[in-house]
Amino acid sequence: MSAATAPAPPRDYRAEFPIFRRSVYLNSCSLGALSTRSRVRVNQFLDLWEERGAAAWYDVWWEALASLRERYGRLIGAPPGTIALHPNISTALTSVAESLDYRLRPRVVVTSLEFPTVPYQWLAKAGQVEVVVVESPDGVSVPLEAIERAVDGRTALVATSHVFFTSGAIQDIRAVAEIAHRNGALVLVDGYQAAGQIPVDVVASDVDFYCAGGLKWLLGGSGVAFLYARADLLGTLAPRATGWFAHREQFRFDPHSLSLHADARRLEAGTPAMLPVYAQLGGLDVVDELGPAEIRRRTMPLVEDLIDQAQWAGLRTKIAAREDERSAIVMLACDDPGGAVRRLAEASIIADARPGHVRLSPYFYNVADDHRAAIERLTRD
Ligand SMILES: Cc1ncc(COP(=O)(O)O)c(C=O)c1O
């Protein structure tokens, strides 16, 4: 084969994440590693700010926002016009929580495995909303039958995770949507621990709302998130918490009337933080290049290797029983997880502590030697 036709060498993604020069990074489920591409994009943003000031809003920054909405949408199979940008999941949830009518349906069903900011949105509405918590029997997942028993004609919304942050188990969100819809309720999925590391198709899953963002598997850092809302619901959503970015003619600066965008921007609020937007566009350059299916194909052998190594070393794992329900979060039982994570950090191994567990989260840029180093350090004393 001539040099001209030789295939390009496979890309060395690990080399694009400088943290690996200094550390063993096993904490992507808290914060995805910084890529050189995000740094380049952030520098672009700073250059624009320095050189053009507010004039950058007129074209490039506005286009960056539109591009981010479009790319988030493509990633989760969402039709155009169904993505709203938010600074974090909590504000995305607020725009949903403040759109619903609880008078005839005063209940919101969650599970005991949600990231707490999900139930907090509705616990804050005590007196108006009753939060029904479906308990997990094993701390790993929640039986569909238990969700089925909790949802009824008084349920406004089922709000639950795609991947549980506390076990890495993947939930069958299509089945949850089916239960919710059969009872006339809506379903919101917190996909923060899913989008990027597993393929997501919001249309095939038939969910009404889906949120995720930059912090973890989408490699965008903090300060940028998104909310998908089903196209045919949009006209019914008019959040009681809003801002001028939701106004369809925001530059008329009309203080007398609020006329919302027809598309999902009606669920946005104030001026977005542009630096995180640029960091996220860089992270998405990597995620989109591989695609979530390829990312999962590369990551899952690492996950299974980590589980094998941990069990072989005598550590107890809290993971889904079936391999196809597992994702890139591996919980290792530990009496003193805070101390263990500190000792790992002293050896430049970055992990995370959760009650009773050390949490490790390999991603496509890890290698099996990363796990070996972590397990060896965890079991040394
Ligand atoms: C599943 C899940 N949802 C939400 C969050 C965070 O929510 P917010 O963006 O409001 O801080 C996290 C972790 O940070 C999470 O793991």
CSV table of C-alpha atoms and ligand atoms in Angstrom, one decimal:
chain,number,residue,atom,x,y,z
A,1,MET,CA,0.0,0.0,0.0
A,2,SER,CA,1.4,3.4,-0.9
A,3,ALA,CA,1.8,6.1,1.7
A,4,ALA,CA,-0.8,8.1,-0.1
A,5,THR,CA,-3.5,5.4,0.4
A,6,ALA,CA,-2.4,4.2,3.9
A,7,PRO,CA,-5.2,4.6,6.5
A,8,ALA,CA,-4.6,7.3,9.1
A,9,PRO,CA,-3.3,5.9,12.3
A,10,PRO,CA,-5.9,5.5,15.0
A,11,ARG,CA,-6.3,8.7,17.0
A,12,ASP,CA,-4.6,8.6,20.4
A,13,TYR,CA,-7.4,10.1,22.5
A,14,ARG,CA,-5.6,9.7,25.8
A,15,ALA,CA,-2.9,12.1,24.6
A,16,GLU,CA,-5.6,14.7,24.1
A,17,PHE,CA,-6.3,14.7,27.9
A,18,PRO,CA,-3.2,16.2,29.6
A,19,ILE,CA,-4.4,15.1,33.1
A,20,PHE,CA,-3.0,11.7,32.2
A,21,ARG,CA,0.5,13.1,32.1
A,22,ARG,CA,0.3,13.6,35.9
A,23,SER,CA,-2.5,11.4,37.2
A,24,VAL,CA,-4.5,8.3,36.9
A,25,TYR,CA,-7.9,9.8,36.3
A,26,LEU,CA,-10.9,7.6,37.2
A,27,ASN,CA,-13.5,10.1,38.1
A,28,SER,CA,-15.3,11.1,34.8
A,29,CYS,CA,-18.7,10.6,36.4
A,30,SER,CA,-18.0,13.6,38.6
A,31,LEU,CA,-16.1,15.7,36.1
A,32,GLY,CA,-15.0,14.7,32.6
A,33,ALA,CA,-11.3,15.3,31.9
A,34,LEU,CA,-10.3,18.5,30.2
A,35,SER,CA,-9.4,17.9,26.5
A,36,THR,CA,-6.9,20.0,24.5
A,37,ARG,CA,-9.8,20.7,22.2
A,38,SER,CA,-11.8,22.4,25.0
A,39,ARG,CA,-8.8,24.5,25.9
A,40,VAL,CA,-8.4,25.6,22.3
A,41,ARG,CA,-12.1,26.6,22.2
A,42,VAL,CA,-12.0,28.4,25.5
A,43,ASN,CA,-9.0,30.4,24.3
A,44,GLN,CA,-11.0,31.2,21.1
A,45,PHE,CA,-13.7,32.6,23.4
A,46,LEU,CA,-11.3,34.7,25.4
A,47,ASP,CA,-9.7,36.0,22.2
A,48,LEU,CA,-13.1,37.0,20.9
A,49,TRP,CA,-14.0,38.7,24.2
A,50,GLU,CA,-10.6,40.6,24.2
A,51,GLU,CA,-10.8,41.6,20.5
A,52,ARG,CA,-14.4,42.2,19.8
A,53,GLY,CA,-16.1,42.7,23.2
A,54,ALA,CA,-19.9,42.8,22.9
A,55,ALA,CA,-19.7,42.8,19.1
A,56,ALA,CA,-19.0,39.0,19.4
A,57,TRP,CA,-22.6,38.6,20.5
A,58,TYR,CA,-23.9,39.8,17.1
A,59,ASP,CA,-22.7,36.8,15.2
A,60,VAL,CA,-20.2,34.2,16.6
A,61,TRP,CA,-21.5,33.9,20.1
A,62,TRP,CA,-25.1,33.8,19.0
A,63,GLU,CA,-24.2,31.1,16.4
A,64,ALA,CA,-22.3,29.2,19.1
A,65,LEU,CA,-25.5,28.9,21.2
A,66,ALA,CA,-27.5,27.8,18.2
A,67,SER,CA,-24.8,25.3,17.3
A,68,LEU,CA,-24.7,23.9,20.8
A,69,ARG,CA,-28.5,23.4,20.9
A,70,GLU,CA,-28.3,21.6,17.6
A,71,ARG,CA,-25.4,19.4,18.6
A,72,TYR,CA,-27.0,18.4,21.9
A,73,GLY,CA,-30.1,17.6,20.0
A,74,ARG,CA,-28.4,15.4,17.5
A,75,LEU,CA,-26.6,13.5,20.3
A,76,ILE,CA,-29.9,12.4,21.8
A,77,GLY,CA,-31.9,12.0,18.6
A,78,ALA,CA,-34.0,15.1,19.3
A,79,PRO,CA,-35.9,16.9,16.5
A,80,PRO,CA,-34.8,20.5,15.8
A,81,GLY,CA,-36.2,23.2,18.1
A,82,THR,CA,-36.6,20.9,21.1
A,83,ILE,CA,-33.4,21.8,23.1
A,84,ALA,CA,-33.2,24.6,25.7
A,85,LEU,CA,-29.8,25.6,27.2
A,86,HIS,CA,-29.4,25.9,31.0
A,87,PRO,CA,-26.5,26.5,33.3
A,88,ASN,CA,-27.1,23.2,35.3
A,89,ILE,CA,-29.6,20.4,35.8
A,90,SER,CA,-31.3,22.1,38.7
A,91,THR,CA,-32.4,25.1,36.7
A,92,ALA,CA,-33.5,22.9,33.8
A,93,LEU,CA,-35.7,21.0,36.3
A,94,THR,CA,-37.1,24.2,37.6
A,95,SER,CA,-38.4,25.2,34.2
A,96,VAL,CA,-40.3,21.9,34.0
A,97,ALA,CA,-41.4,22.0,37.7
A,98,GLU,CA,-42.7,25.5,37.1
A,99,SER,CA,-44.6,24.5,33.9
A,100,LEU,CA,-46.8,21.8,35.3
A,101,ASP,CA,-50.3,22.1,36.7
A,102,TYR,CA,-50.5,20.2,40.0
A,103,ARG,CA,-54.2,21.0,40.8
A,104,LEU,CA,-55.6,17.8,39.5
A,105,ARG,CA,-52.4,15.8,39.6
A,106,PRO,CA,-50.5,16.8,42.8
A,107,ARG,CA,-48.0,13.9,42.8
A,108,VAL,CA,-44.5,13.6,41.4
A,109,VAL,CA,-42.9,10.1,41.5
A,110,VAL,CA,-39.2,9.7,41.9
A,111,THR,CA,-37.0,6.8,43.1
A,112,SER,CA,-34.6,6.6,46.1
A,113,LEU,CA,-31.7,6.5,43.6
A,114,GLU,CA,-32.1,9.9,42.0
A,115,PHE,CA,-29.5,12.5,42.3
A,116,PRO,CA,-31.1,14.6,45.1
A,117,THR,CA,-31.5,17.8,43.1
A,118,VAL,CA,-34.3,16.0,41.2
A,119,PRO,CA,-36.6,15.4,44.2
A,120,TYR,CA,-35.6,18.7,45.8
A,121,GLN,CA,-37.4,20.6,42.9
A,122,TRP,CA,-40.7,19.2,44.1
A,123,LEU,CA,-39.9,18.8,47.9
A,124,ALA,CA,-39.6,22.6,47.7
A,125,LYS,CA,-43.3,22.7,46.7
A,126,ALA,CA,-44.6,21.1,49.9
A,127,GLY,CA,-48.3,21.8,50.2
A,128,GLN,CA,-48.7,22.0,46.5
A,129,VAL,CA,-46.9,18.7,45.4
A,130,GLU,CA,-46.6,15.4,47.1
A,131,VAL,CA,-43.3,13.6,46.3
A,132,VAL,CA,-43.7,9.8,46.2
A,133,VAL,CA,-40.3,8.1,46.5
A,134,VAL,CA,-40.1,4.5,45.2
A,135,GLU,CA,-37.5,2.7,47.2
A,136,SER,CA,-34.8,0.6,45.7
A,137,PRO,CA,-34.5,-2.8,47.4
A,138,ASP,CA,-30.8,-3.2,46.7
A,139,GLY,CA,-29.3,0.3,46.1
A,140,VAL,CA,-28.6,-0.7,42.5
A,141,SER,CA,-31.8,-0.3,40.6
A,142,VAL,CA,-35.6,0.0,41.0
A,143,PRO,CA,-38.0,-2.7,39.9
A,144,LEU,CA,-40.4,-1.5,37.2
A,145,GLU,CA,-43.3,-3.1,39.1
A,146,ALA,CA,-42.6,-0.8,42.1
A,147,ILE,CA,-42.7,2.2,39.8
A,148,GLU,CA,-45.9,0.9,38.3
A,149,ARG,CA,-47.5,0.6,41.8
A,150,ALA,CA,-46.6,4.2,42.6
A,151,VAL,CA,-47.9,5.9,39.5
A,152,ASP,CA,-51.6,6.6,39.2
A,153,GLY,CA,-54.2,9.2,37.9
A,154,ARG,CA,-52.9,11.7,40.5
A,155,THR,CA,-49.4,11.6,39.1
A,156,ALA,CA,-48.3,14.7,37.2
A,157,LEU,CA,-44.8,13.5,36.5
A,158,VAL,CA,-42.4,10.6,36.9
A,159,ALA,CA,-38.9,12.1,37.3
A,160,THR,CA,-36.1,9.6,37.2
A,161,SER,CA,-32.5,8.8,36.1
A,162,HIS,CA,-31.4,7.1,32.9
A,163,VAL,CA,-28.2,5.9,34.7
A,164,PHE,CA,-28.3,5.9,38.5
A,165,PHE,CA,-25.4,7.9,39.8
A,166,THR,CA,-25.1,5.7,42.8
A,167,SER,CA,-24.7,2.3,41.0
A,168,GLY,CA,-24.2,3.0,37.3
A,169,ALA,CA,-27.2,0.8,36.5
A,170,ILE,CA,-29.0,1.7,33.3
A,171,GLN,CA,-32.8,2.1,33.7
A,172,ASP,CA,-35.2,1.1,31.0
A,173,ILE,CA,-36.6,4.6,30.4
A,174,ARG,CA,-38.9,3.4,27.6
A,175,ALA,CA,-40.6,1.1,30.0
A,176,VAL,CA,-40.9,3.9,32.6
A,177,ALA,CA,-42.3,6.2,29.9
A,178,GLU,CA,-44.9,3.6,29.0
A,179,ILE,CA,-46.0,3.3,32.7
A,180,ALA,CA,-46.2,7.1,33.1
A,181,HIS,CA,-48.2,7.6,29.8
A,182,ARG,CA,-50.6,4.8,30.5
A,183,ASN,CA,-51.5,6.7,33.6
A,184,GLY,CA,-51.8,10.1,31.9
A,185,ALA,CA,-48.5,11.3,33.5
A,186,LEU,CA,-45.4,12.9,31.9
A,187,VAL,CA,-41.9,11.5,32.3
A,188,LEU,CA,-38.7,13.4,32.8
A,189,VAL,CA,-35.4,11.7,32.6
A,190,ASP,CA,-32.2,13.0,34.3
A,191,GLY,CA,-29.6,11.7,31.8
A,192,TYR,CA,-26.6,13.4,33.3
A,193,GLN,CA,-24.9,10.1,33.9
A,194,ALA,CA,-26.0,8.6,30.6
A,195,ALA,CA,-25.6,11.1,27.7
A,196,GLY,CA,-22.2,10.6,26.0
A,197,GLN,CA,-21.3,7.3,27.7
A,198,ILE,CA,-24.3,5.4,26.3
A,199,PRO,CA,-26.5,6.0,23.1
A,200,VAL,CA,-29.6,8.0,23.8
A,201,ASP,CA,-32.7,8.3,21.6
A,202,VAL,CA,-35.3,10.4,23.2
A,203,VAL,CA,-37.9,9.8,20.4
A,204,ALA,CA,-37.5,6.0,20.5
A,205,SER,CA,-37.6,6.1,24.3
A,206,ASP,CA,-40.8,8.2,24.1
A,207,VAL,CA,-39.8,10.4,27.0
A,208,ASP,CA,-41.3,13.9,27.5
A,209,PHE,CA,-38.3,15.6,29.0
A,210,TYR,CA,-34.6,14.7,29.1
A,211,CYS,CA,-31.7,16.7,30.6
A,212,ALA,CA,-28.0,16.3,30.7
A,213,GLY,CA,-25.0,18.6,30.3
A,214,GLY,CA,-21.3,19.2,30.1
A,215,LEU,CA,-20.0,18.2,33.6
A,216,LYS,CA,-19.5,14.5,33.1
A,217,TRP,CA,-19.5,12.3,30.0
A,218,LEU,CA,-19.9,15.2,27.5
A,219,LEU,CA,-16.5,16.6,28.6
A,220,GLY,CA,-17.7,20.2,28.8
A,221,GLY,CA,-17.1,21.1,32.4
A,222,SER,CA,-19.4,23.0,34.7
A,223,GLY,CA,-21.9,25.7,33.8
A,224,VAL,CA,-23.7,24.3,30.8
A,225,ALA,CA,-26.6,21.8,30.5
A,226,PHE,CA,-29.6,21.2,28.4
A,227,LEU,CA,-33.3,20.3,28.6
A,228,TYR,CA,-35.1,18.4,25.8
A,229,ALA,CA,-38.9,18.8,25.7
A,230,ARG,CA,-41.1,16.8,23.3
A,231,ALA,CA,-42.2,19.0,20.4
A,232,ASP,CA,-45.9,18.5,20.8
A,233,LEU,CA,-45.7,19.5,24.5
A,234,LEU,CA,-43.9,22.8,23.9
A,235,GLY,CA,-47.0,24.9,23.3
A,236,THR,CA,-48.4,23.9,26.7
A,237,LEU,CA,-45.3,24.8,28.6
A,238,ALA,CA,-45.1,28.4,30.0
A,239,PRO,CA,-42.7,28.2,33.0
A,240,ARG,CA,-43.6,30.5,36.0
A,241,ALA,CA,-39.8,31.0,36.4
A,242,THR,CA,-38.4,32.5,33.2
A,243,GLY,CA,-36.2,35.3,31.7
A,244,TRP,CA,-35.7,37.4,28.6
A,245,PHE,CA,-34.0,34.6,26.6
A,246,ALA,CA,-37.4,32.9,26.5
A,247,HIS,CA,-39.1,35.9,24.9
A,248,ARG,CA,-39.6,35.5,21.1
A,249,GLU,CA,-38.7,39.1,20.5
A,250,GLN,CA,-36.2,39.7,23.3
A,251,PHE,CA,-34.6,42.7,21.7
A,252,ARG,CA,-37.8,44.7,21.6
A,253,PHE,CA,-37.2,45.0,25.4
A,254,ASP,CA,-41.0,45.2,25.9
A,255,PRO,CA,-41.7,45.3,29.7
A,256,HIS,CA,-45.5,45.0,29.1
A,257,SER,CA,-46.0,41.5,27.7
A,258,LEU,CA,-44.3,38.2,27.7
A,259,SER,CA,-44.5,36.3,24.5
A,260,LEU,CA,-42.6,33.1,24.5
A,261,HIS,CA,-40.6,31.4,21.7
A,262,ALA,CA,-42.5,28.7,19.9
A,263,ASP,CA,-39.5,26.3,20.2
A,264,ALA,CA,-37.8,25.0,23.3
A,265,ARG,CA,-36.0,28.3,23.9
A,266,ARG,CA,-39.2,29.2,25.7
A,267,LEU,CA,-37.7,27.1,28.6
A,268,GLU,CA,-34.5,29.2,28.8
A,269,ALA,CA,-34.0,32.2,31.1
A,270,GLY,CA,-31.1,34.6,31.2
A,271,THR,CA,-27.8,35.3,29.5
A,272,PRO,CA,-25.8,32.0,29.1
A,273,ALA,CA,-22.2,31.7,30.4
A,274,MET,CA,-20.3,31.6,27.1
A,275,LEU,CA,-17.0,30.2,28.5
A,276,PRO,CA,-18.7,26.9,29.4
A,277,VAL,CA,-20.4,26.9,26.1
A,278,TYR,CA,-17.1,27.0,24.3
A,279,ALA,CA,-15.6,24.4,26.6
A,280,GLN,CA,-18.6,22.2,25.8
A,281,LEU,CA,-18.2,22.6,22.1
A,282,GLY,CA,-14.6,21.4,22.4
A,283,GLY,CA,-15.7,18.3,24.5
A,284,LEU,CA,-18.5,17.6,22.0
A,285,ASP,CA,-15.9,17.6,19.1
A,286,VAL,CA,-14.4,14.5,20.8
A,287,VAL,CA,-17.7,12.9,21.8
A,288,ASP,CA,-19.2,13.4,18.3
A,289,GLU,CA,-16.1,12.2,16.5
A,290,LEU,CA,-16.3,8.8,18.3
A,291,GLY,CA,-20.1,8.7,18.9
A,292,PRO,CA,-21.7,7.3,22.0
A,293,ALA,CA,-22.0,3.7,20.5
A,294,GLU,CA,-18.2,3.6,19.9
A,295,ILE,CA,-17.5,5.2,23.2
A,296,ARG,CA,-19.5,2.5,24.9
A,297,ARG,CA,-17.8,-0.2,22.8
A,298,ARG,CA,-14.4,1.1,24.0
A,299,THR,CA,-15.5,1.7,27.6
A,300,MET,CA,-17.3,-1.4,28.6
A,301,PRO,CA,-14.4,-3.8,28.3
A,302,LEU,CA,-12.6,-1.5,30.8
A,303,VAL,CA,-15.5,-1.6,33.1
A,304,GLU,CA,-15.7,-5.4,33.1
A,305,ASP,CA,-11.9,-5.5,33.6
A,306,LEU,CA,-12.2,-3.2,36.6
A,307,ILE,CA,-15.0,-5.3,38.1
A,308,ASP,CA,-13.0,-8.5,37.6
A,309,GLN,CA,-9.8,-7.0,39.1
A,310,ALA,CA,-11.7,-5.6,42.1
A,311,GLN,CA,-13.5,-8.9,42.8
A,312,TRP,CA,-10.3,-10.9,42.3
A,313,ALA,CA,-8.6,-8.6,44.9
A,314,GLY,CA,-11.4,-9.3,47.3
A,315,LEU,CA,-13.3,-6.0,47.0
A,316,ARG,CA,-17.1,-6.1,47.1
A,317,THR,CA,-18.8,-4.4,44.1
A,318,LYS,CA,-22.2,-2.7,44.0
A,319,ILE,CA,-23.2,-3.1,40.3
A,320,ALA,CA,-26.1,-4.2,38.2
A,321,ALA,CA,-26.4,-8.0,37.9
A,322,ARG,CA,-26.6,-8.1,34.1
A,323,GLU,CA,-23.8,-6.8,32.0
A,324,ASP,CA,-26.0,-5.0,29.6
A,325,GLU,CA,-27.5,-2.9,32.5
A,326,ARG,CA,-24.0,-1.8,33.6
A,327,SER,CA,-22.3,1.4,32.7
A,328,ALA,CA,-19.0,3.2,33.5
A,329,ILE,CA,-19.7,3.7,37.2
A,330,VAL,CA,-18.2,1.0,39.5
A,331,MET,CA,-18.9,1.2,43.2
A,332,LEU,CA,-16.5,-0.6,45.5
A,333,ALA,CA,-17.7,-1.2,49.1
A,334,CYS,CA,-15.4,0.5,51.6
A,335,ASP,CA,-15.6,1.3,55.4
A,336,ASP,CA,-13.8,4.6,55.0
A,337,PRO,CA,-14.3,5.9,51.5
A,338,GLY,CA,-13.2,9.4,52.3
A,339,GLY,CA,-9.9,8.1,53.7
A,340,ALA,CA,-9.4,5.7,50.7
A,341,VAL,CA,-10.0,8.5,48.2
A,342,ARG,CA,-7.4,10.7,50.0
A,343,ARG,CA,-4.9,7.9,50.0
A,344,LEU,CA,-5.5,7.4,46.2
A,345,ALA,CA,-5.1,11.1,45.6
A,346,GLU,CA,-1.7,11.0,47.4
A,347,ALA,CA,-0.7,8.5,44.8
A,348,SER,CA,-2.1,10.8,42.0
A,349,ILE,CA,-5.1,8.5,41.5
A,350,ILE,CA,-8.3,10.5,41.2
A,351,ALA,CA,-11.4,8.7,42.4
A,352,ASP,CA,-14.6,9.7,44.3
A,353,ALA,CA,-16.2,8.8,47.6
A,354,ARG,CA,-19.9,8.1,48.1
A,355,PRO,CA,-21.4,6.8,51.4
A,356,GLY,CA,-20.0,3.3,52.0
A,357,HIS,CA,-18.2,3.2,48.6
A,358,VAL,CA,-15.3,4.3,46.5
A,359,ARG,CA,-16.6,5.2,43.1
A,360,LEU,CA,-14.5,4.6,40.0
A,361,SER,CA,-15.6,5.6,36.6
A,362,PRO,CA,-13.4,4.6,33.6
A,363,TYR,CA,-14.0,6.2,30.2
A,364,PHE,CA,-12.7,5.6,26.7
A,365,TYR,CA,-9.5,7.4,27.5
A,366,ASN,CA,-8.6,5.1,30.4
A,367,VAL,CA,-6.4,1.9,30.1
A,368,ALA,CA,-6.5,-1.3,32.2
A,369,ASP,CA,-3.3,-0.2,34.0
A,370,ASP,CA,-5.3,2.7,35.5
A,371,HIS,CA,-7.5,0.2,37.3
A,372,ARG,CA,-4.5,-1.9,38.4
A,373,ALA,CA,-2.9,1.1,40.0
A,374,ALA,CA,-6.2,2.0,41.8
A,375,ILE,CA,-7.0,-1.5,43.0
A,376,GLU,CA,-3.4,-2.1,44.1
A,377,ARG,CA,-3.4,1.1,46.2
A,378,LEU,CA,-6.9,0.4,47.6
A,379,THR,CA,-5.9,-3.1,48.8
A,380,ARG,CA,-2.4,-2.4,50.0
A,381,ASP,CA,-3.3,-1.6,53.6
B,1,LIG,C1,-27.6,12.3,37.9
B,1,LIG,C2,-27.1,13.6,38.2
B,1,LIG,N1,-28.0,14.7,38.1
B,1,LIG,C3,-27.7,15.9,38.4
B,1,LIG,C4,-26.4,16.2,38.9
B,1,LIG,C5,-26.0,17.6,39.2
B,1,LIG,O1,-27.0,18.6,39.0
B,1,LIG,P1,-26.7,20.1,38.8
B,1,LIG,O2,-26.3,20.3,37.4
B,1,LIG,O3,-27.9,20.8,39.2
B,1,LIG,O4,-25.6,20.5,39.8
B,1,LIG,C6,-25.5,15.2,39.1
B,1,LIG,C7,-24.1,15.4,39.5
B,1,LIG,O5,-23.5,16.4,39.6
B,1,LIG,C8,-25.8,13.9,38.7
B,1,LIG,O6,-25.0,12.8,38.9
